[in-house]
Short mmCIF file of C-alpha atoms and ligand atoms in Angstrom, two decimals:
data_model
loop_
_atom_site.label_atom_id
_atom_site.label_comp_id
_atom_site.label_asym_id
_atom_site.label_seq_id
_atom_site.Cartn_x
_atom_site.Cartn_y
_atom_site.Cartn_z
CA UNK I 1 0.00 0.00 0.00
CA UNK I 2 2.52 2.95 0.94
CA UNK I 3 5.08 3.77 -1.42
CA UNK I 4 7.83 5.32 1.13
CA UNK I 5 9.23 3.15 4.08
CA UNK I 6 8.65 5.09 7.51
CA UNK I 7 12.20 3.57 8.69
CA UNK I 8 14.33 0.84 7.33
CA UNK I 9 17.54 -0.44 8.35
CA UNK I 10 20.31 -0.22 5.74
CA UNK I 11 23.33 -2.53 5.86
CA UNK I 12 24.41 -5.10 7.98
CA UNK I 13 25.48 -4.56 11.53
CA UNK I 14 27.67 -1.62 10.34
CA UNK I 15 24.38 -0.54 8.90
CA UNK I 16 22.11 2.72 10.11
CA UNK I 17 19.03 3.62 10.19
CA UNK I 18 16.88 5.33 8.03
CA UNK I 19 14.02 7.53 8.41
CA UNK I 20 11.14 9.55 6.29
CA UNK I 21 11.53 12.90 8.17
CA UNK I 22 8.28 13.58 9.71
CA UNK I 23 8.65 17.34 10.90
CA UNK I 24 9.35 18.49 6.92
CA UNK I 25 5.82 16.40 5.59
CA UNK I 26 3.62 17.48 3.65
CA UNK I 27 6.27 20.11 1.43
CA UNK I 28 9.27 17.72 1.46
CA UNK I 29 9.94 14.63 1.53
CA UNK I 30 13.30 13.54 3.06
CA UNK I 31 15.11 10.61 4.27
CA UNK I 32 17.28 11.09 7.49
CA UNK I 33 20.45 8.88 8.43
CA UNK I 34 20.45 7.67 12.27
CA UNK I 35 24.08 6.44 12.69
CA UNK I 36 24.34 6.86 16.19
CA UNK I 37 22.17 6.68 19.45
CA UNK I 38 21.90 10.26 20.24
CA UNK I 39 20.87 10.66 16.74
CA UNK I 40 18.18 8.24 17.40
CA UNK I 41 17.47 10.01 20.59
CA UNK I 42 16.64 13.55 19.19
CA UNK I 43 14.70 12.14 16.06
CA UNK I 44 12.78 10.72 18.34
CA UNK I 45 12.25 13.33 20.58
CA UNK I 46 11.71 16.11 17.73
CA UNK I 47 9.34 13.63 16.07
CA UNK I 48 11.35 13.06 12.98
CA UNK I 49 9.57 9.57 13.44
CA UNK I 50 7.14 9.28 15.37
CA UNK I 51 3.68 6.92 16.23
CA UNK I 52 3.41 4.58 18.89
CA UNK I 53 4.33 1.68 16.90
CA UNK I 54 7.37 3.33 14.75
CA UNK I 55 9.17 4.48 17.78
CA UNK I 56 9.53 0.81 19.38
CA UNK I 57 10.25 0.03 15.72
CA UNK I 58 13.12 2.59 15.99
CA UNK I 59 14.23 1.76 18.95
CA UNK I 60 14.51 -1.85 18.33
CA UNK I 61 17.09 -0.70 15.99
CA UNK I 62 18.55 2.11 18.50
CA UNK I 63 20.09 -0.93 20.24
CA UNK I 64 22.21 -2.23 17.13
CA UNK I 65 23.17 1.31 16.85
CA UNK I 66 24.06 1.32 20.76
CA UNK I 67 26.35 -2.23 20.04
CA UNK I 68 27.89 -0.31 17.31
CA UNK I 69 29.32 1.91 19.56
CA UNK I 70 30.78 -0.25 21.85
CA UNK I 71 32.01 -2.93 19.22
CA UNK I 72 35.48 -2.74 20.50
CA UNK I 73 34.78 -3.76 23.70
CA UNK I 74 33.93 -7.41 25.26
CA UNK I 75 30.52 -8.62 24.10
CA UNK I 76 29.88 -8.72 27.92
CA UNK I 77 30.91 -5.45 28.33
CA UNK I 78 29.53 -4.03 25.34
CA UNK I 79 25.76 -5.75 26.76
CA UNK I 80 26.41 -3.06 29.74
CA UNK I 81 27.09 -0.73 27.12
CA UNK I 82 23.55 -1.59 25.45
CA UNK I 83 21.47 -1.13 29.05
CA UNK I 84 23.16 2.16 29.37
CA UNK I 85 21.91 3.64 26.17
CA UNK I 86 18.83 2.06 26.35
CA UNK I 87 18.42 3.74 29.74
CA UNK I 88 18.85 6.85 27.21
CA UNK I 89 16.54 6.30 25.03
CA UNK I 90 13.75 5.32 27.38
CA UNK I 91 13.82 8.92 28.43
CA UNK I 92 12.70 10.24 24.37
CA UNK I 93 9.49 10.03 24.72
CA UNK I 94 7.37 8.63 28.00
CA UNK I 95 3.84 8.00 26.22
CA UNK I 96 4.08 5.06 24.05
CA UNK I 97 4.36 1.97 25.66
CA UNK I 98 5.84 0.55 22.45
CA UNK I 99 9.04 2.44 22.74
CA UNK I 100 10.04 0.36 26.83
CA UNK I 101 8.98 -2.99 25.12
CA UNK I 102 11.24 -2.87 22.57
CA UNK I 103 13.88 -1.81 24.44
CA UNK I 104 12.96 -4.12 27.21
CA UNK I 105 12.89 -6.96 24.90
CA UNK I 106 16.28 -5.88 23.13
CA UNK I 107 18.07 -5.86 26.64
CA UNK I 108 16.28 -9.57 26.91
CA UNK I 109 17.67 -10.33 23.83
CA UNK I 110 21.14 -9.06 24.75
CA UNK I 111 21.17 -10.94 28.34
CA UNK I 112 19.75 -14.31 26.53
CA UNK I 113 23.19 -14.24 24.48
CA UNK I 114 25.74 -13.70 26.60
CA UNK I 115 24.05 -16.24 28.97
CA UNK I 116 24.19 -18.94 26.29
CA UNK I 117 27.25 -17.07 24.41
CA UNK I 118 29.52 -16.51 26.98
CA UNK I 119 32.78 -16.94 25.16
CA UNK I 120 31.30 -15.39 22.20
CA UNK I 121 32.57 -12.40 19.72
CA UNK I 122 31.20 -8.56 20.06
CA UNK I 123 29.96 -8.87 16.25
CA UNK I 124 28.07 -12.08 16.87
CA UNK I 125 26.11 -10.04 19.65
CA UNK I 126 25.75 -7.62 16.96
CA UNK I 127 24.34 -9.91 14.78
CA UNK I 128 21.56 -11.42 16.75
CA UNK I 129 20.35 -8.12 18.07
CA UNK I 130 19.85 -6.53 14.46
CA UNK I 131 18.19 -9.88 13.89
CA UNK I 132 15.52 -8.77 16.85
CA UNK I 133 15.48 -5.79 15.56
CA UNK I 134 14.47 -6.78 12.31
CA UNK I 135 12.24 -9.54 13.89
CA UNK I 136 10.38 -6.28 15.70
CA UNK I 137 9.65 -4.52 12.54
CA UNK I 138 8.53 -7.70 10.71
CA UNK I 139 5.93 -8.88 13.48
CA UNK I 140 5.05 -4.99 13.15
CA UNK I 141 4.23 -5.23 9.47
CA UNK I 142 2.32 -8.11 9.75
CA UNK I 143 0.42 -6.90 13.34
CA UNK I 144 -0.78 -4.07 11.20
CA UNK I 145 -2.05 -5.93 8.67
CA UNK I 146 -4.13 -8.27 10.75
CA UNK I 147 -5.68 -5.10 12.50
CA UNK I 148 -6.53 -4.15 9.03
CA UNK I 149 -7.91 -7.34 8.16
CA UNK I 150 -10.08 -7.61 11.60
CA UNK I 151 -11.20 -3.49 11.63
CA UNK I 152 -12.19 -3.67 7.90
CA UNK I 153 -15.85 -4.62 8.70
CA UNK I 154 -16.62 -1.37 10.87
CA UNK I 155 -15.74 1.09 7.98
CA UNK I 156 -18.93 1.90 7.10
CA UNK I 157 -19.83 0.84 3.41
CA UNK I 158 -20.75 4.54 1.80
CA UNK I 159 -20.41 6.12 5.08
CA UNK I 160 -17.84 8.07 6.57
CA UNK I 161 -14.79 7.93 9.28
CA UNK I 162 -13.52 10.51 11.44
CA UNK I 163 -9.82 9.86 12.43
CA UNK I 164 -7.42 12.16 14.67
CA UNK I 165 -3.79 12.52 14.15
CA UNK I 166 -2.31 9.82 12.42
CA UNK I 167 -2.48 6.21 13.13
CA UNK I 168 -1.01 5.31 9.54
CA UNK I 169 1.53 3.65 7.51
CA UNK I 170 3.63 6.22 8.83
CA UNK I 171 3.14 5.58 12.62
CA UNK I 172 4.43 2.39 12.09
CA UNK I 173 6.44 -0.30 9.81
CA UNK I 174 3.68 -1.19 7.93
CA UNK I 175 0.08 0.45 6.75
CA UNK I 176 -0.62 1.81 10.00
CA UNK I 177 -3.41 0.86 12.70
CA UNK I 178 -6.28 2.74 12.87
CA UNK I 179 -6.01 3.75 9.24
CA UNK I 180 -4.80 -0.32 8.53
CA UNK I 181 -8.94 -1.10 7.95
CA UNK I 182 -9.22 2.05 6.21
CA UNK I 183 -6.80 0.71 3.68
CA UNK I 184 -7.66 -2.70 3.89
CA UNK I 185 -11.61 -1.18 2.97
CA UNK I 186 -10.36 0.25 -0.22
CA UNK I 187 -8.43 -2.68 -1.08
CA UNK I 188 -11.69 -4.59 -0.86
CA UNK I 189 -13.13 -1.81 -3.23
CA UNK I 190 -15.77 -0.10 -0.65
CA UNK I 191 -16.61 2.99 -1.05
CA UNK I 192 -16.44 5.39 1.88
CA UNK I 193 -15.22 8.91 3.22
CA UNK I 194 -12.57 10.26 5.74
CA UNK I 195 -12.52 13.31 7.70
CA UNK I 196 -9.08 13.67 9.13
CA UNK I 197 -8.80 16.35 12.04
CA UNK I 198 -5.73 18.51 12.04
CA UNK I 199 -5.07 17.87 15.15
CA UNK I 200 -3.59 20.94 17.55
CA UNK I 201 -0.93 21.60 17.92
CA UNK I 202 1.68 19.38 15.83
CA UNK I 203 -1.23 19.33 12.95
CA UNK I 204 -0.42 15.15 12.61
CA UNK I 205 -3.22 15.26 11.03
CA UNK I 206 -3.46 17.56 8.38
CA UNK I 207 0.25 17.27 7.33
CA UNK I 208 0.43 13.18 7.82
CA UNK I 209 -2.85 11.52 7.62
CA UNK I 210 -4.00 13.65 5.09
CA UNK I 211 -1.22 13.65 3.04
CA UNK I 212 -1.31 9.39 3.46
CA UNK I 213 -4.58 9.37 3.11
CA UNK I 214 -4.41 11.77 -0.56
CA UNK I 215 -1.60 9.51 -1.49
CA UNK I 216 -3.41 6.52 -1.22
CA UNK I 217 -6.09 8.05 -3.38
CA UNK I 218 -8.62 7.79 -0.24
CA UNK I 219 -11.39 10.68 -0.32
CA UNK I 220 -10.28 12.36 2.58
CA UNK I 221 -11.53 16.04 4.08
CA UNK I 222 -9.42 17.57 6.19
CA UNK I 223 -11.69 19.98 8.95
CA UNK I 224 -9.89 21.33 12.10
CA UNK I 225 -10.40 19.82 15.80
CA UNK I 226 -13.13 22.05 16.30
CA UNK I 227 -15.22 21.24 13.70
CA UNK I 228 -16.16 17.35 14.36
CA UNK I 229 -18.84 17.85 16.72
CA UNK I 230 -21.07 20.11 14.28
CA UNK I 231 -20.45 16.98 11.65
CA UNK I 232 -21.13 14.30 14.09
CA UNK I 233 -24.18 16.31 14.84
CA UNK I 234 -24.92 17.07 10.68
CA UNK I 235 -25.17 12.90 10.51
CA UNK I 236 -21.72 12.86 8.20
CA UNK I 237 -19.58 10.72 10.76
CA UNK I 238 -20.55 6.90 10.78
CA UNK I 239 -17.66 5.61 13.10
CA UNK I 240 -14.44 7.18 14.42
CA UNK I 241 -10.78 5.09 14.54
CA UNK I 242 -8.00 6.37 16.27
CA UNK I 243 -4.78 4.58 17.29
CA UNK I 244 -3.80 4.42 20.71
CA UNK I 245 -0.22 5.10 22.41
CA UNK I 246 -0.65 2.94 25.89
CA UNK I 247 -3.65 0.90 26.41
CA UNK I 248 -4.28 -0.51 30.46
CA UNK I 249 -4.89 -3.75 31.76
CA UNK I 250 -9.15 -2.50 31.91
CA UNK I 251 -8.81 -0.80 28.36
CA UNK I 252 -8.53 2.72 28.98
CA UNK I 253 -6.27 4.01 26.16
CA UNK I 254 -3.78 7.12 25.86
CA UNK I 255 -3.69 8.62 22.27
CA UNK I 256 -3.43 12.34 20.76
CA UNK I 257 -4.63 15.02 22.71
CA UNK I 258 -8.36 15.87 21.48
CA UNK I 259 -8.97 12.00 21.40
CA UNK I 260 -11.06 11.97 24.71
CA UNK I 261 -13.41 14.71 23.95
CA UNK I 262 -14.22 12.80 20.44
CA UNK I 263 -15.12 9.83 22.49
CA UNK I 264 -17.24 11.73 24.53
CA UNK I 265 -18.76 13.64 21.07
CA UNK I 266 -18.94 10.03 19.60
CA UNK I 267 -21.24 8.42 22.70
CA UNK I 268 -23.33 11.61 22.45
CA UNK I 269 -24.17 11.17 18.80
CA UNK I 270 -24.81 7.68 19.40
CA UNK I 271 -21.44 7.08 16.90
CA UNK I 272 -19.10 4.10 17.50
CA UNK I 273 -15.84 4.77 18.44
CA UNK I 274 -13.01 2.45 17.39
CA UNK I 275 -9.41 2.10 19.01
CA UNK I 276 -7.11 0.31 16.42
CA UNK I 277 -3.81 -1.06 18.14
CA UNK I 278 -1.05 -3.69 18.29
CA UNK I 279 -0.55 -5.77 21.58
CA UNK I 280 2.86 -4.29 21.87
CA UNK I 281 0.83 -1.18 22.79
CA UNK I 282 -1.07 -2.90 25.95
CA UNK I 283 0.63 -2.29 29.31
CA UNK I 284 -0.97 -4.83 31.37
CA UNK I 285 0.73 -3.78 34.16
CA UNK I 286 -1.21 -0.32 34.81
CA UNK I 287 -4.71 -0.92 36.32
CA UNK I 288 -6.04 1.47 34.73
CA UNK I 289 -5.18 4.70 32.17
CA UNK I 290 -4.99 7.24 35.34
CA UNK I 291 -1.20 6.07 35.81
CA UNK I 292 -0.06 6.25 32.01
CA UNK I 293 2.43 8.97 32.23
CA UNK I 294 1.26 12.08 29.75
CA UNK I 295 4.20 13.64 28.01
CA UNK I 296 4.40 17.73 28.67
CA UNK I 297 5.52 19.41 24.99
CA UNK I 298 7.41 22.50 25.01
CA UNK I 299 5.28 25.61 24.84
CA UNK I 300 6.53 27.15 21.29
CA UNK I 301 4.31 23.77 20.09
CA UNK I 302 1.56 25.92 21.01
CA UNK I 303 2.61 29.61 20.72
CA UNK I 304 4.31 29.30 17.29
CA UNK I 305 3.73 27.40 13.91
CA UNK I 306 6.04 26.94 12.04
CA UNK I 307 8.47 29.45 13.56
CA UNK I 308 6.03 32.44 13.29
CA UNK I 309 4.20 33.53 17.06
CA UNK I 310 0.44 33.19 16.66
CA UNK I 311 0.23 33.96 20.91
CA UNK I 312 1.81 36.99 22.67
CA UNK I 313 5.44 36.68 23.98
CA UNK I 314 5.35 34.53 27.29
CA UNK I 315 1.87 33.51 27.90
CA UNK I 316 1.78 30.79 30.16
CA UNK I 317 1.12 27.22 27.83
CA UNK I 318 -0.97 24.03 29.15
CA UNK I 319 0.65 21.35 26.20
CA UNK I 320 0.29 17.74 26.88
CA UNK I 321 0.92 15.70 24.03
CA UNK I 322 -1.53 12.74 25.16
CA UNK I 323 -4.91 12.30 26.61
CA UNK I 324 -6.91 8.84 28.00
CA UNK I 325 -10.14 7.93 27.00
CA UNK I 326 -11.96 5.62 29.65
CA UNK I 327 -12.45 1.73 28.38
CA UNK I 328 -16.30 2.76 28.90
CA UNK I 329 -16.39 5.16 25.91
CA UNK I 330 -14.98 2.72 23.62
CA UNK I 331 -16.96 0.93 21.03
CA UNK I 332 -13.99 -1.84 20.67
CA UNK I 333 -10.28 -2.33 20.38
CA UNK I 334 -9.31 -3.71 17.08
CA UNK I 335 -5.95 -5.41 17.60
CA UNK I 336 -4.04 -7.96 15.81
CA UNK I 337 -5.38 -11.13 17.50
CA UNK I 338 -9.17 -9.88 17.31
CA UNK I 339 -11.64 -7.41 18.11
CA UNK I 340 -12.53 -6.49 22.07
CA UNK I 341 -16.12 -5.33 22.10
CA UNK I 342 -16.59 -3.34 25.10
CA UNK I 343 -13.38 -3.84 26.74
CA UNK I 344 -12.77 -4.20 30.50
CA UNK I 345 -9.89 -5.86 31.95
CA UNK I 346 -11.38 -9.99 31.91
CA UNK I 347 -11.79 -9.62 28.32
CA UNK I 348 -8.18 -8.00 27.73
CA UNK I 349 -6.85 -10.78 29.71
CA UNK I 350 -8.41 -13.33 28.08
CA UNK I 351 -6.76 -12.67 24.26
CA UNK I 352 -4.03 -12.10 25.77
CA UNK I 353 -3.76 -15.57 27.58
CA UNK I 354 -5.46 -17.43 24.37
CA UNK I 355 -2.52 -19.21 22.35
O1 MRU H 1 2.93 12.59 19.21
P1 MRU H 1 2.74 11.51 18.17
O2 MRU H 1 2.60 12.05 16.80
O3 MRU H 1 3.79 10.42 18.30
O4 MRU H 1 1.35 10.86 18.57
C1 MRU H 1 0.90 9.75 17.84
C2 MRU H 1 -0.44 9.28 18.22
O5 MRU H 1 -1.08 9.79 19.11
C3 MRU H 1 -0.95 8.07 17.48
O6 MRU H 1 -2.34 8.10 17.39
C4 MRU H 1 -0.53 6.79 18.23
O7 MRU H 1 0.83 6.80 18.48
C5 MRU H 1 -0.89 5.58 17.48
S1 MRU H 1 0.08 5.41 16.04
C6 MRU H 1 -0.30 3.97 15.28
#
């Protein structure tokens, strides 16, 4: 489906990373080279890439660029090496779960060698973490396209979808999540519209999911954040999908700021309201959504766009990047291993304990 990879790794364990530069979409499109970690570090933090799903992707990746650095040292030592700057990068971005499971799961990976390795080389460490790595993009690719697969029955046959900020092919290795049915619907040849919200204040939306969206050759009206109340209430909106950035053990989810209020628009309007996400975006171990931790953006997010004030000199800024919707305003979870109607914490258990 997309025709630009959102982050690939080049090479072999000398390799790097590459990445579609997010900040310069919709008027450029550029590649960017991540050859080391602190590279890694600040594309992550200026959202160069960016979506739940892509950052673990990246990060996966961060940690063959971490056992670059230290591949003149011991394997052993150079695993230390690898906790250290994974420490690092944990501290990018704290929203997305996605981003502390991959890293979690490349330290595992790490450990797991040396423990059965212990005599080995440096550059055989090397090689079986870029094979994780890769392994984590992979399962990504194909996670997305079983969310498409199981979401493509709610797009409503010649009706319309609202989705906010972007949850697409370039949030994550493959065609996205909550724009994965979306895709999968035109595949199947339905006919339907979008409405893609801007999306205050890093406009995700209008310069990334519409631009996707366009690309694809999807019908797809951009309106701002304001507007998709007076729609829902005009009858145009037959179902909304958003993505979802860390989902607790009873289903609350944490996704784009403005994503709460359109669940509580979408339960008002009688509208269903879909979360579309992978499993690697579940943390299990948080009760509920009111201890996901919401990242604080620096004020100029707000105050400027692109470089030019739109707000007087020093006004105080409220910007938090994230806000949770409650498990009891969503219609369903669409994930890769099925659909959770009405979630609450038995049925998130239970496909996560099925085989
Ligand atoms: O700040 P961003 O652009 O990383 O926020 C992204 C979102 O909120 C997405 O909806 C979420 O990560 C899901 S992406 C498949």
């Amino acid at each position: 489906m997309k025709n630009f990879k959102t982050l690939q790794w080049i090479g072999d364990i000398n390799g790097f990373l590459k990445l579609t530069d997010q900040r310069k979409l919709p008027e450029e499109f550029t590649e960017i080279e991540c050859k080391t970690v602190q590279q890694l570090y600040d594309a992550i933090k200026t959202l160069a890439v960016r979506g739940a799903p892509a950052i673990g992707v990246a990060a996966g990746f961060g940690i063959c660029l971490a056992a670059q650095e230290s591949k003149n040292s011991t394997a052993a030592d150079s695993v230390k090496n690898i906790r250290k700057k994974a420490d690092y990068l944990a501290q990018s971005r704290p929203t997305a779960v996605n981003l502390f499971w991959a890293l979690e799961r490349m330290k595992k990976t790490a450990d797991k060698f040396i423990t059965e390795n212990p005599n080995a080389e440096t550059n055989d460490l090397r090689k079986s973490l870029l094979a994780e790595a890769q392994k984590i993009y992979d399962e990504d690719v194909e996670m997305c396209h079983n969310i498409g697969i199981n979401g493509e029955k709610f797009v409503p046959a010649g009706g319309a979808v609202l989705t906010h900020c972007n949850a697409g092919a370039l949030a994550t290795a493959g065609d996205g999540t909550a724009l994965a049915p979306i895709f999968e619907a035109q595949k199947n040849s339905k006919k339907f519209k979008v409405y893609a919200d801007e999306t205050r204040p890093l406009l995700q939306g209008a310069r990334l999911t519409a631009w996707e969206l366009a690309q694809a050759g999807i019908d797809v009206t951009l309106i701002c954040d304001n507007m998709a109340g007076t729609l829902m209430k005009q009858g145009k909106i037959n179902a909304i999908f958003t993505g979802a950035d860390r989902i607790a053990a009873n289903g609350d989810a944490a996704n784009k700021i403005g994503t709460y209020p359109l669940s509580i628009l979408a339960k008002a309007h009688n509208i269903p309201f879909y979360i579309a996400a992978p499993s690697s975006t579940f943390d299990l171990k948080l009760k509920n959504g009111d201890s996901i931790p919401i990242e604080q953006r620096p004020p100029q997010e707000v105050t400027m766009i692109k470089n030019i004030p739109i707000a007087p000199d020093r006004i105080k800024v409220y910007n938090p990047a994230f806000d949770v919707t409650p498990a009891e305003n969503i219609t369903a979870i669409i994930t890769e291993k099925g659909v959770i109607t009405q979630p609450n914490a038995e049925k998130i258990k239970k496909i996560f304990t099925q085989a």
